[in-house]
Amino acid sequence: MRFAELADVYARLEATKARLEMRHLLAGLLRPLKGRELEEALYLSQGLLRPEYEGVELGVADSLARRAVALASGEEEAAVGRAARLSGDLGRTAEELLGRARRLAADEPLDVRDVYAAMRAIAAAAGEGSQEQKVQRLVTLLGRASPLEAKYLVRFVLGTLRVGVREMTILDALNEAFADGSKESRLRIEAAFNLSSDLGLVAVTLAGGDVAALAKIGLEVGRPVRPMLAERETTLEAVLERMGGRAALEIKYDGLRVQAHVPRDGPVRLFSRRLEEISAQFPELGPELARAIRSPPAIVEGECVPVDLDTDEIQPFQDVSRRRGRKHDLAKVQEEIPVRLFLFDVLLADGVPVYGLDFAARRARLEQLVRPTERVHLATQRIVEDVEAAKEFLDESIAAGGEGVMAKSLKPESAYRAGARGYWWIKYKRDYTVGLADSIDGVVVGGFHGRGRRAGRFGAFLLAVYDPAKDRFESFTKVGSGFDDAALAEMPHRLERWASEEPPANVASGITPDRWFRPGLVLEVRGAELTLSPVHRAALGAVRAGAGLALRFPRFTGRYRTDKGPTDATTAHELLEMYRKQVRQAAPTADEDPGAS
Ligand code: AMP
């Protein structure tokens, strides 16, 4: 097919907003094509060279494209730049300039396949001299292009094709071009896309056979599946009702969704919720997953969250987002911001697709499949059948560092629905609208060795409140934020006189720091909220048997309370009061929402 036909359809697509017309235009374009040519025309029309998840990029900067347009049109580069600034679109400028330029008549019109091959070569050029190669290829293409073609070629290389065809419109067009256009076939086409994330593959399969041929498209390790998504509800009562009175509740971890593809041999590959490959950002997870998964090939999903490996406490999400997109110092961040992957689903186990099983069966497969390691755990789950139990699990989730709960349907039809948002999964978050108003004066009772940038000194400290009745110091948090380098450097001197080989007799904590200190130094901290904790001992048992109070996301304010002795620090009783007050400030929960029945 001539590229001119494609360009002509692009021009008409651009001129319309009506989805139905877009579908007809696209269907008309695709219908005569098959095989490689179909695939290539489809990717080009999406502004891509390969399915999005492969992340193939052209690597053509604006300046480079400008130079190519200048060379192809015989204009000065500066003049091209000025014209493009005026039009706001180098593609349009290329169209104009090439329209005016006196050029030799193109002897060989462009085919879709030529354009595709040239674009692949442009994308592949890397290293020394590659910029020049890219320019030359582009100039050659533009030399053979009509002004209209040039407009779309330039936009394509700049990633601004903007013909506005969304994936859903392409699926409609495929249904019209290669199937009977019915709702039923549309569903099957979409299902194949959701499993493969590859419109080119779906199109070629469909064009080469019929709708039934789509059944051949299954899971493939290394090719991400479009993720199943959750609906939300505002009360736990409503959640349970939707689920038919019985549901699996899981901690809703606040981190990054990760789909892990574990082959029998070779590297594990990780994909984000948007199907970008993120393996390189979490290099420690691959090998650990390879050890954790008993029977590859497997595809599993989980949430990746920062954790404190000393206390097992979940850390704020911002920490893990700092690791995204990082290209340098990966080893250092890995140490500084350790993460843990909490697995919650399985799509392929031992090479067998299990996404069609109901959720209880999938969870059972997941439990068989995974041998937990330091950084790979299973999501904490509990089956509940009444609101009381659900509330209790919610409290525990928050205490464990979750942002709420994920409820999962246990009905027979609770298969993994790739790419779909529905009430099979319901998220319920408890958002605190107000942070803790007051600061807390905590006594340092322990120190933890720093990691990464902080290696060789203390990186964090165990803090305690005072209980006058028991005359003991009870831990409530581990704080590492808020200390600048200077503050960390002087902490050992400030703490020296209280150093202790043994755990001090008047200190209570479920956590063992690297170094103990007798209560002496008082620090002022602030935090996001107080929660129940299985490892801290502040006001132990006052709210729930076996649970102490803990401060989440603590931060040193920079104030050393040298004016205070350890027994002048915040007391366990004061902390309990703060906890109770804070609960009343929470955004509507199941108990308080006036809309709840
Ligand atoms: P949201 O991003 O608020 O729409 O919530 C859905 C997201 O919660 C999912 O895409 C996951 O990234 C995340 N999540 C956290 N914990 C779980 C869990 N136990 N099961 C499923 N998704 C979870």
Coordinates of C-alpha atoms and ligand atoms in Angstrom, one line a residue:
M1 CA 0.0 0.0 0.0
R2 CA 1.2 3.5 -0.8
F3 CA 2.0 5.7 2.2
A4 CA -0.1 8.4 0.4
E5 CA -3.3 6.4 1.1
L6 CA -2.4 6.3 4.8
A7 CA -1.6 10.0 4.8
D8 CA -4.9 10.7 3.1
V9 CA -6.8 8.7 5.8
Y10 CA -4.9 10.5 8.5
A11 CA -6.0 13.9 7.1
R12 CA -9.6 12.8 7.0
L13 CA -9.3 11.3 10.6
E14 CA -7.9 14.6 11.7
A15 CA -10.9 16.5 10.3
T16 CA -13.5 14.4 12.1
K17 CA -14.4 13.8 15.7
A18 CA -17.2 11.4 15.1
R19 CA -16.2 8.0 16.3
L20 CA -18.3 6.2 13.9
E21 CA -16.7 7.9 10.9
M22 CA -13.3 7.3 12.3
R23 CA -14.1 3.6 12.5
H24 CA -15.3 3.5 8.9
L25 CA -12.2 5.3 7.7
L26 CA -9.9 3.0 9.6
A27 CA -11.7 -0.1 8.6
G28 CA -11.6 0.9 5.0
L29 CA -7.8 1.5 5.3
L30 CA -7.1 -1.8 7.0
R31 CA -9.4 -4.1 5.1
P32 CA -7.2 -4.7 2.1
L33 CA -4.1 -5.4 4.2
K34 CA -2.8 -8.5 5.8
G35 CA 0.3 -9.9 7.5
R36 CA 3.3 -7.7 8.0
E37 CA 1.8 -4.8 6.1
L38 CA -1.3 -4.8 8.2
E39 CA 0.7 -4.9 11.4
E40 CA 3.0 -2.1 10.2
A41 CA 0.1 0.2 9.1
L42 CA -1.6 -0.3 12.4
Y43 CA 1.4 0.5 14.5
L44 CA 2.2 3.5 12.4
S45 CA -1.3 4.8 12.8
Q46 CA -0.9 4.5 16.6
G47 CA 2.2 6.6 16.4
L48 CA 4.2 3.4 17.3
L49 CA 6.7 1.0 15.7
R50 CA 6.0 -1.9 18.0
P51 CA 3.4 -2.5 20.7
E52 CA 3.7 0.1 23.3
Y53 CA 5.1 -2.2 26.0
E54 CA 8.2 -2.8 24.0
G55 CA 9.1 0.8 24.5
V56 CA 10.7 1.2 21.1
E57 CA 11.6 4.9 20.7
L58 CA 12.8 6.8 17.6
G59 CA 15.2 9.0 19.6
V60 CA 14.6 12.0 17.3
A61 CA 14.8 15.4 19.0
D62 CA 13.1 18.5 17.7
S63 CA 16.4 20.0 16.6
L64 CA 17.2 16.9 14.6
A65 CA 13.8 16.9 12.8
R66 CA 14.2 20.6 12.1
R67 CA 17.6 20.0 10.4
A68 CA 16.1 17.2 8.3
V69 CA 13.3 19.5 7.2
A70 CA 15.8 22.2 6.3
L71 CA 17.9 19.9 4.3
A72 CA 14.9 18.4 2.5
S73 CA 13.4 21.8 1.7
G74 CA 16.6 23.7 1.0
E75 CA 15.7 26.3 3.6
E76 CA 18.0 27.7 6.3
E77 CA 17.6 25.8 9.6
A78 CA 16.9 29.1 11.4
A79 CA 14.1 29.9 9.0
V80 CA 12.6 26.5 9.6
G81 CA 12.8 27.0 13.3
R82 CA 11.1 30.4 13.0
A83 CA 8.3 29.0 10.8
A84 CA 7.7 26.1 13.2
R85 CA 7.5 28.4 16.2
L86 CA 4.9 30.4 14.3
S87 CA 2.8 27.4 13.3
G88 CA 3.4 25.5 16.5
D89 CA 3.8 22.4 14.5
L90 CA 6.9 21.4 12.6
G91 CA 4.8 18.9 10.6
R92 CA 2.7 21.6 9.2
T93 CA 5.8 23.7 8.5
A94 CA 7.3 20.8 6.6
E95 CA 4.2 20.5 4.5
E96 CA 4.3 24.2 3.6
L97 CA 8.0 24.4 2.9
L98 CA 8.1 21.2 0.9
G99 CA 5.0 22.4 -1.0
R100 CA 6.9 25.6 -2.0
A101 CA 10.3 24.0 -2.7
R102 CA 11.2 23.3 -6.2
R103 CA 12.0 19.7 -6.1
L104 CA 12.6 17.0 -8.6
A105 CA 9.5 14.9 -9.2
A106 CA 9.6 12.0 -6.9
D107 CA 10.5 9.0 -9.0
E108 CA 9.5 6.4 -6.5
P109 CA 6.4 7.0 -4.4
L110 CA 6.6 5.8 -0.8
D111 CA 5.1 2.5 0.3
V112 CA 3.9 1.9 3.9
R113 CA 6.6 -0.8 4.1
D114 CA 9.3 1.6 3.1
V115 CA 8.3 4.1 5.7
Y116 CA 8.1 1.5 8.4
A117 CA 11.5 0.0 7.5
A118 CA 13.1 3.5 7.5
M119 CA 11.5 4.4 10.8
R120 CA 12.8 1.1 12.3
A121 CA 16.3 2.0 11.1
I122 CA 16.0 5.5 12.6
A123 CA 15.0 3.9 15.9
A124 CA 17.8 1.4 15.8
A125 CA 20.6 3.9 15.1
A126 CA 22.5 4.4 18.3
G127 CA 25.9 5.4 19.4
E128 CA 28.5 7.5 17.6
G129 CA 27.3 9.1 14.4
S130 CA 23.8 7.9 14.9
Q131 CA 22.3 11.4 15.0
E132 CA 23.7 12.0 11.5
Q133 CA 22.3 8.7 10.3
K134 CA 18.9 9.5 11.7
V135 CA 18.9 12.9 9.9
Q136 CA 20.0 11.3 6.6
R137 CA 17.3 8.6 6.7
L138 CA 14.7 11.2 7.4
V139 CA 16.0 13.5 4.6
T140 CA 15.8 10.6 2.2
L141 CA 12.2 9.8 3.3
L142 CA 11.2 13.5 3.0
G143 CA 12.8 13.7 -0.4
R144 CA 10.4 11.0 -1.6
A145 CA 7.3 12.4 0.2
S146 CA 4.5 14.6 -1.0
P147 CA 3.9 17.6 1.2
L148 CA 1.0 15.9 3.0
E149 CA 3.1 12.8 3.6
A150 CA 5.9 14.9 4.9
K151 CA 3.6 16.4 7.5
Y152 CA 2.7 13.0 8.9
L153 CA 6.3 11.7 8.7
V154 CA 7.6 14.6 10.7
R155 CA 4.8 14.4 13.3
F156 CA 5.4 10.7 13.5
V157 CA 9.1 11.1 14.4
L158 CA 8.3 13.8 16.9
G159 CA 5.7 11.6 18.6
T160 CA 2.9 14.1 17.8
L161 CA 0.9 12.2 15.2
R162 CA -2.3 13.2 16.9
V163 CA -4.7 11.6 14.4
G164 CA -6.7 10.8 17.5
V165 CA -7.4 7.1 17.1
R166 CA -7.7 5.5 20.4
E167 CA -7.3 1.8 21.0
M168 CA -11.0 1.3 21.4
T169 CA -11.7 2.9 18.0
I170 CA -9.1 0.6 16.4
L171 CA -10.8 -2.4 18.0
D172 CA -14.1 -1.2 16.5
A173 CA -12.5 -0.8 13.2
L174 CA -11.0 -4.3 13.3
N175 CA -14.4 -5.7 14.1
E176 CA -15.8 -3.9 11.1
A177 CA -13.0 -4.8 8.7
F178 CA -12.4 -8.4 9.6
A179 CA -15.4 -9.7 11.6
D180 CA -19.2 -9.4 11.5
G181 CA -19.3 -6.2 13.5
S182 CA -21.4 -7.8 16.2
K183 CA -21.1 -7.1 19.9
E184 CA -20.1 -10.6 20.5
S185 CA -17.1 -10.5 18.1
R186 CA -16.1 -7.1 19.5
L187 CA -15.9 -8.7 23.0
R188 CA -13.7 -11.4 21.7
I189 CA -11.4 -9.0 19.9
E190 CA -11.1 -6.9 22.9
A191 CA -10.4 -9.9 25.1
A192 CA -7.5 -10.9 22.8
F193 CA -6.1 -7.4 23.0
N194 CA -6.4 -7.4 26.8
L195 CA -4.4 -10.6 27.1
S196 CA -1.7 -9.7 24.6
S197 CA -1.6 -5.9 24.7
D198 CA -0.7 -6.0 21.1
L199 CA -3.1 -4.6 18.5
G200 CA -0.9 -5.7 15.6
L201 CA -1.0 -9.3 16.7
V202 CA -4.8 -9.2 17.2
A203 CA -5.3 -7.6 13.7
V204 CA -3.0 -10.1 11.9
T205 CA -4.6 -13.1 13.6
L206 CA -8.1 -11.9 12.8
A207 CA -7.3 -11.0 9.2
G208 CA -5.6 -14.3 8.7
G209 CA -8.5 -16.3 10.0
D210 CA -11.7 -15.3 11.8
V211 CA -12.9 -14.5 15.3
A212 CA -12.4 -18.1 16.4
A213 CA -8.7 -17.8 15.5
L214 CA -8.3 -15.3 18.3
A215 CA -8.4 -18.1 20.7
K216 CA -4.9 -18.9 19.7
I217 CA -3.7 -15.7 21.4
G218 CA -2.9 -16.7 24.9
L219 CA -0.5 -15.6 27.6
E220 CA 3.2 -15.3 26.7
V221 CA 5.9 -14.8 29.2
G222 CA 7.5 -11.4 28.5
R223 CA 4.3 -9.9 27.0
P224 CA 2.4 -8.0 29.6
V225 CA -1.3 -8.5 30.2
R226 CA -3.5 -5.4 30.6
P227 CA -4.2 -5.3 34.3
M228 CA -7.5 -6.0 36.0
L229 CA -8.8 -2.9 37.9
A230 CA -10.9 -2.2 40.8
E231 CA -14.1 -0.2 41.5
R232 CA -14.6 1.7 44.7
E233 CA -17.1 1.9 47.4
T234 CA -17.5 4.3 50.3
T235 CA -18.6 1.9 53.1
L236 CA -17.6 -1.5 54.1
E237 CA -21.3 -2.5 54.3
A238 CA -21.7 -1.6 50.6
V239 CA -18.5 -3.5 49.7
L240 CA -19.8 -6.7 51.4
E241 CA -23.2 -6.3 49.8
R242 CA -21.7 -6.1 46.4
M243 CA -19.7 -9.2 47.1
G244 CA -22.7 -11.2 48.2
G245 CA -22.0 -11.1 51.9
R246 CA -18.6 -12.9 51.7
A247 CA -15.3 -11.6 50.4
A248 CA -11.6 -12.0 50.5
L249 CA -10.1 -8.9 52.0
E250 CA -6.5 -8.0 51.4
I251 CA -4.3 -5.2 52.6
K252 CA -4.4 -2.4 50.0
Y253 CA -0.7 -1.6 49.7
D254 CA 0.2 1.8 48.6
G255 CA 3.0 1.4 46.1
L256 CA 3.6 0.4 42.5
R257 CA 1.7 -2.3 40.7
V258 CA 4.1 -4.8 39.2
Q259 CA 3.4 -7.7 36.8
A260 CA 6.3 -10.1 37.0
H261 CA 7.0 -12.5 34.1
V262 CA 9.2 -15.4 35.3
P263 CA 10.5 -17.6 32.5
R264 CA 12.0 -21.0 33.0
D265 CA 15.4 -19.7 32.1
G266 CA 16.5 -16.2 31.6
P267 CA 15.8 -12.9 33.3
V268 CA 12.6 -12.1 35.1
R269 CA 10.8 -9.1 33.5
L270 CA 8.7 -6.6 35.4
F271 CA 6.0 -4.4 34.0
S272 CA 4.2 -1.4 35.4
R273 CA 0.4 -0.9 35.5
R274 CA 0.9 1.1 32.2
L275 CA 2.8 -1.9 30.8
E276 CA 6.2 -0.1 30.8
E277 CA 9.0 -2.4 31.5
I278 CA 10.5 -1.5 34.9
S279 CA 12.9 -4.4 35.4
A280 CA 15.9 -2.2 35.5
Q281 CA 14.5 0.0 38.2
F282 CA 14.2 -2.9 40.6
P283 CA 17.2 -5.1 39.8
E284 CA 17.0 -6.9 43.2
L285 CA 13.5 -8.2 42.6
G286 CA 14.2 -10.3 39.5
P287 CA 16.7 -12.8 41.0
E288 CA 14.6 -12.9 44.2
L289 CA 11.4 -13.7 42.2
A290 CA 13.3 -16.4 40.3
R291 CA 14.0 -18.0 43.7
A292 CA 10.6 -17.4 45.1
I293 CA 8.6 -18.9 42.2
R294 CA 8.6 -22.7 42.5
S295 CA 7.4 -23.6 39.1
P296 CA 8.0 -21.2 36.2
P297 CA 7.0 -20.1 33.6
A298 CA 4.8 -17.9 35.6
I299 CA 3.1 -14.5 35.5
V300 CA 2.2 -13.0 38.9
E301 CA 1.1 -9.6 40.1
G302 CA 1.7 -7.7 43.2
E303 CA 2.3 -4.3 44.7
C304 CA 5.8 -3.1 45.3
V305 CA 6.2 -1.0 48.4
P306 CA 9.2 0.5 50.3
V307 CA 9.8 -1.3 53.6
D308 CA 12.1 -0.9 56.5
L309 CA 13.9 -4.2 56.6
D310 CA 14.8 -3.8 60.3
T311 CA 11.2 -3.4 61.5
D312 CA 9.3 -4.8 58.5
E313 CA 7.3 -1.6 58.5
I314 CA 5.9 -0.2 55.3
Q315 CA 7.3 3.2 54.3
P316 CA 5.7 6.1 52.5
F317 CA 5.0 5.6 48.8
Q318 CA 7.0 8.6 47.8
D319 CA 10.1 6.6 48.6
V320 CA 9.4 4.0 46.0
S321 CA 8.4 6.6 43.4
R322 CA 11.9 8.1 43.9
R323 CA 13.2 4.8 42.5
R324 CA 11.2 5.0 39.3
G325 CA 12.9 6.3 36.3
R326 CA 16.2 6.3 38.1
K327 CA 19.0 5.3 35.8
H328 CA 22.0 6.0 37.9
D329 CA 23.1 4.9 41.3
L330 CA 20.7 2.0 41.2
A331 CA 22.8 0.0 43.6
K332 CA 22.8 2.8 46.1
V333 CA 19.0 3.5 46.0
Q334 CA 18.4 -0.2 46.2
E335 CA 20.1 -0.2 49.6
E336 CA 18.7 3.1 50.7
I337 CA 15.1 2.4 49.7
P338 CA 14.6 -1.3 50.0
V339 CA 11.3 -2.6 48.5
R340 CA 9.1 -5.6 49.0
L341 CA 6.7 -7.1 46.5
F342 CA 3.4 -8.3 48.0
L343 CA 2.0 -10.7 45.5
F344 CA -1.8 -10.8 45.1
D345 CA -2.6 -12.7 41.9
V346 CA -1.4 -15.3 39.4
L347 CA -2.2 -15.6 35.7
L348 CA 0.2 -18.3 34.6
A349 CA 1.7 -21.0 36.9
D350 CA 3.9 -23.8 35.7
G351 CA 3.2 -22.7 32.2
V352 CA -0.5 -23.2 32.6
P353 CA -2.9 -20.3 32.2
V354 CA -4.9 -19.9 35.4
Y355 CA -6.4 -16.5 34.9
G356 CA -9.8 -18.1 34.0
L357 CA -10.1 -19.7 37.5
D358 CA -12.1 -18.1 40.2
F359 CA -10.2 -16.0 42.7
A360 CA -10.1 -18.5 45.5
A361 CA -8.6 -21.1 43.2
R362 CA -6.0 -18.6 41.9
R363 CA -5.0 -17.6 45.5
A364 CA -4.6 -21.3 46.3
R365 CA -2.3 -21.6 43.2
L366 CA -0.4 -18.5 44.2
E367 CA 0.2 -20.0 47.7
Q368 CA 1.5 -23.2 46.2
L369 CA 3.6 -21.3 43.7
V370 CA 5.4 -18.9 45.9
R371 CA 8.1 -19.6 48.5
P372 CA 8.3 -16.2 50.3
T373 CA 11.7 -14.6 50.5
E374 CA 12.9 -11.4 52.2
R375 CA 11.6 -9.2 49.4
V376 CA 8.8 -11.3 48.0
H377 CA 5.8 -11.9 50.2
L378 CA 2.2 -12.8 49.6
A379 CA -0.5 -10.1 50.2
T380 CA -2.0 -10.5 53.6
Q381 CA -5.5 -11.8 53.2
R382 CA -8.6 -12.8 55.2
I383 CA -12.0 -14.1 54.2
V384 CA -14.7 -12.2 56.0
E385 CA -18.4 -12.8 56.2
D386 CA -19.6 -9.8 58.2
V387 CA -19.0 -6.1 58.6
E388 CA -17.5 -6.5 62.1
A389 CA -14.8 -8.8 60.8
A390 CA -14.2 -6.5 57.8
K391 CA -13.7 -3.5 60.1
E392 CA -11.3 -5.4 62.2
F393 CA -9.3 -6.3 59.2
L394 CA -9.3 -2.7 58.0
D395 CA -7.8 -1.6 61.3
E396 CA -5.2 -4.2 61.0
S397 CA -4.4 -3.2 57.4
I398 CA -3.9 0.4 58.4
A399 CA -1.7 -0.6 61.3
A400 CA 0.4 -2.7 58.9
G401 CA 0.9 0.3 56.7
G402 CA -1.8 -0.3 54.2
E403 CA -3.9 2.6 52.8
G404 CA -7.1 0.6 53.1
V405 CA -8.5 -2.8 51.9
M406 CA -9.0 -4.5 48.6
A407 CA -12.1 -6.7 48.6
K408 CA -12.1 -9.5 46.1
S409 CA -15.1 -11.4 45.0
L410 CA -15.2 -15.1 45.8
K411 CA -18.1 -15.9 43.4
P412 CA -17.5 -18.6 40.8
E413 CA -17.3 -16.0 38.1
S414 CA -14.4 -14.2 39.7
A415 CA -11.9 -14.9 37.0
Y416 CA -9.1 -12.5 36.3
R417 CA -10.6 -9.9 33.9
A418 CA -7.7 -8.4 32.0
G419 CA -8.1 -4.8 31.2
A420 CA -11.4 -4.5 32.9
R421 CA -12.6 -2.4 35.8
G422 CA -15.4 -4.0 37.7
Y423 CA -16.9 -4.9 41.1
W424 CA -15.0 -8.1 41.3
W425 CA -12.4 -6.1 43.0
I426 CA -13.4 -3.2 45.2
K427 CA -11.1 -0.8 46.9
Y428 CA -11.9 0.9 50.1
K429 CA -9.5 3.5 51.4
R430 CA -9.6 5.2 54.7
D431 CA -8.1 8.6 54.1
Y432 CA -7.1 10.7 57.0
T433 CA -8.0 14.3 56.1
V434 CA -5.9 15.8 58.9
G435 CA -2.4 14.7 60.0
L436 CA -1.4 14.8 63.6
A437 CA -1.7 18.3 64.8
D438 CA 0.8 17.9 67.7
S439 CA 4.5 17.1 67.7
I440 CA 5.8 14.3 70.0
D441 CA 8.9 14.4 72.1
G442 CA 10.5 11.0 71.9
V443 CA 13.4 9.5 73.8
V444 CA 16.1 7.9 71.7
V445 CA 16.6 4.3 72.9
G446 CA 18.3 2.7 69.9
G447 CA 20.2 3.4 66.7
F448 CA 20.1 1.6 63.3
H449 CA 23.0 1.4 60.9
G450 CA 22.5 3.5 57.8
R451 CA 22.4 2.1 54.3
G452 CA 23.4 3.4 51.0
R453 CA 24.4 7.1 51.3
R454 CA 24.2 6.8 55.1
A455 CA 26.4 3.7 55.4
G456 CA 29.0 3.8 58.1
R457 CA 26.8 5.9 60.5
F458 CA 23.4 5.7 62.1
G459 CA 20.6 6.1 59.6
A460 CA 17.7 6.0 61.9
F461 CA 16.7 5.9 65.6
L462 CA 14.3 4.0 67.8
L463 CA 12.2 6.4 69.9
A464 CA 10.1 5.8 73.0
V465 CA 7.5 7.6 75.1
Y466 CA 7.5 7.4 78.8
D467 CA 5.0 5.6 81.0
P468 CA 5.3 7.0 84.5
A469 CA 3.1 4.4 86.1
K470 CA 5.4 1.6 85.0
D471 CA 8.5 3.8 85.0
R472 CA 9.5 2.5 81.6
F473 CA 10.2 3.8 78.1
E474 CA 8.0 2.2 75.4
S475 CA 9.0 2.4 71.7
F476 CA 6.6 4.0 69.2
T477 CA 8.5 4.7 66.1
K478 CA 11.7 4.4 64.1
V479 CA 12.7 7.8 62.6
G480 CA 15.2 8.4 59.9
S481 CA 13.7 11.3 58.0
G482 CA 14.4 14.9 58.8
F483 CA 18.1 14.5 59.7
D484 CA 20.6 16.3 57.4
D485 CA 24.1 15.0 57.0
A486 CA 25.4 17.3 59.7
A487 CA 22.8 16.1 62.2
L488 CA 23.5 12.5 61.5
A489 CA 27.3 13.0 61.8
E490 CA 26.9 14.5 65.3
M491 CA 24.4 12.0 66.6
P492 CA 27.0 9.5 67.8
H493 CA 28.6 12.2 69.9
R494 CA 25.3 13.3 71.3
L495 CA 24.4 9.7 72.2
E496 CA 27.8 8.4 73.3
R497 CA 27.1 8.8 77.0
W498 CA 24.0 6.7 76.9
A499 CA 25.4 3.8 74.9
S500 CA 24.5 0.4 76.3
E501 CA 25.7 -3.1 75.5
E502 CA 22.5 -4.7 76.8
P503 CA 18.9 -3.7 76.1
P504 CA 18.2 -1.3 79.0
A505 CA 16.0 -2.8 81.6
N506 CA 13.5 0.2 81.5
V507 CA 13.0 0.0 77.8
A508 CA 10.3 -2.0 76.1
S509 CA 10.2 -2.7 72.4
G510 CA 9.5 -5.6 70.0
I511 CA 12.3 -4.2 67.8
T512 CA 16.0 -4.8 68.3
P513 CA 18.1 -1.9 67.1
D514 CA 21.7 -2.3 66.0
R515 CA 22.7 -0.3 69.1
W516 CA 20.9 0.3 72.4
F517 CA 20.9 3.6 74.3
R518 CA 19.8 4.2 77.8
P519 CA 17.0 6.9 77.7
G520 CA 18.6 10.3 77.7
L521 CA 18.3 12.3 74.5
V522 CA 14.9 13.7 73.6
L523 CA 14.0 14.6 70.0
E524 CA 10.9 16.4 68.6
V525 CA 9.2 14.5 65.8
R526 CA 6.0 14.8 63.8
G527 CA 4.2 12.2 61.8
A528 CA 1.2 11.4 59.6
E529 CA -0.9 9.4 62.0
L530 CA -0.9 7.0 64.9
T531 CA -1.7 3.4 64.3
L532 CA -1.8 0.1 66.1
S533 CA 1.3 -1.9 65.9
P534 CA 2.4 -5.4 66.7
V535 CA 6.0 -4.4 67.3
H536 CA 5.8 -1.2 69.3
R537 CA 5.0 -1.1 73.0
A538 CA 3.6 2.4 73.6
A539 CA 0.3 2.1 75.6
L540 CA 0.4 -1.6 75.0
G541 CA -3.0 -3.2 75.1
A542 CA -4.9 0.0 75.7
V543 CA -6.7 -0.1 72.4
R544 CA -6.4 -3.7 71.5
A545 CA -4.8 -6.7 73.3
G546 CA -1.2 -7.2 72.1
A547 CA -1.0 -4.0 70.1
G548 CA 1.0 -0.9 70.9
L549 CA 0.7 2.5 69.3
A550 CA 3.0 3.6 66.5
L551 CA 3.7 6.8 64.7
R552 CA 3.6 6.4 60.9
F553 CA 5.9 8.4 58.6
P554 CA 7.8 10.1 61.4
R555 CA 10.1 13.1 60.8
F556 CA 12.6 14.8 63.0
T557 CA 11.7 18.5 63.2
G558 CA 15.3 19.5 63.9
R559 CA 14.7 20.3 67.5
Y560 CA 16.8 18.5 70.2
R561 CA 14.8 18.9 73.4
T562 CA 17.9 19.3 75.5
D563 CA 15.7 21.3 77.8
K564 CA 13.9 18.1 78.6
G565 CA 15.0 15.0 80.5
P566 CA 13.7 11.6 79.3
T567 CA 10.9 11.5 81.9
D568 CA 9.7 14.9 80.6
A569 CA 9.1 13.4 77.2
T570 CA 5.6 12.7 75.8
T571 CA 3.9 10.1 77.9
A572 CA 2.3 6.9 76.7
H573 CA -1.0 8.2 78.1
E574 CA -0.7 11.5 76.0
L575 CA 0.0 9.4 72.9
L576 CA -3.2 7.4 73.6
E577 CA -5.2 10.6 73.8
M578 CA -3.7 11.8 70.5
Y579 CA -4.6 8.4 68.9
R580 CA -8.2 8.7 70.1
K581 CA -8.6 12.3 69.0
Q582 CA -7.2 11.5 65.6
V583 CA -9.6 8.7 65.0
R584 CA -12.5 11.2 65.3
Q585 CA -10.8 13.4 62.7
A586 CA -10.7 10.7 60.1
A587 CA -12.6 10.9 56.9
P588 CA -15.9 9.0 57.1
T589 CA -15.3 5.4 57.9
A590 CA -17.9 2.7 57.8
D591 CA -18.9 3.5 61.4
E592 CA -19.3 7.2 60.9
D593 CA -20.5 7.7 57.3
P594 CA -24.0 9.1 57.6
G595 CA -24.9 7.4 54.4
A596 CA -24.1 4.0 55.9
S597 CA -27.1 1.9 56.8
Ligands
AMP1 P1 -6.2 2.4 42.6 O1 -4.9 2.6 42.1 O2 -6.5 3.3 43.8 O3 -7.3 2.4 41.6 O4 -6.3 1.0 43.3 C1 -6.0 -0.2 42.6 C2 -4.6 -0.5 42.8 O5 -4.3 -0.9 44.1 C3 -4.1 -1.7 42.0 O6 -3.9 -1.4 40.7 C4 -2.9 -2.1 42.7 O7 -1.8 -1.4 42.2 C5 -3.1 -1.6 44.1 N1 -3.2 -2.7 45.2 C6 -2.7 -2.6 46.4 N2 -2.9 -3.7 47.1 C7 -3.6 -4.6 46.3 C8 -4.2 -5.9 46.5 N3 -4.0 -6.5 47.6 N4 -4.8 -6.4 45.4 C9 -5.0 -5.7 44.2 N5 -4.5 -4.5 44.0 C10 -3.8 -3.9 45.1

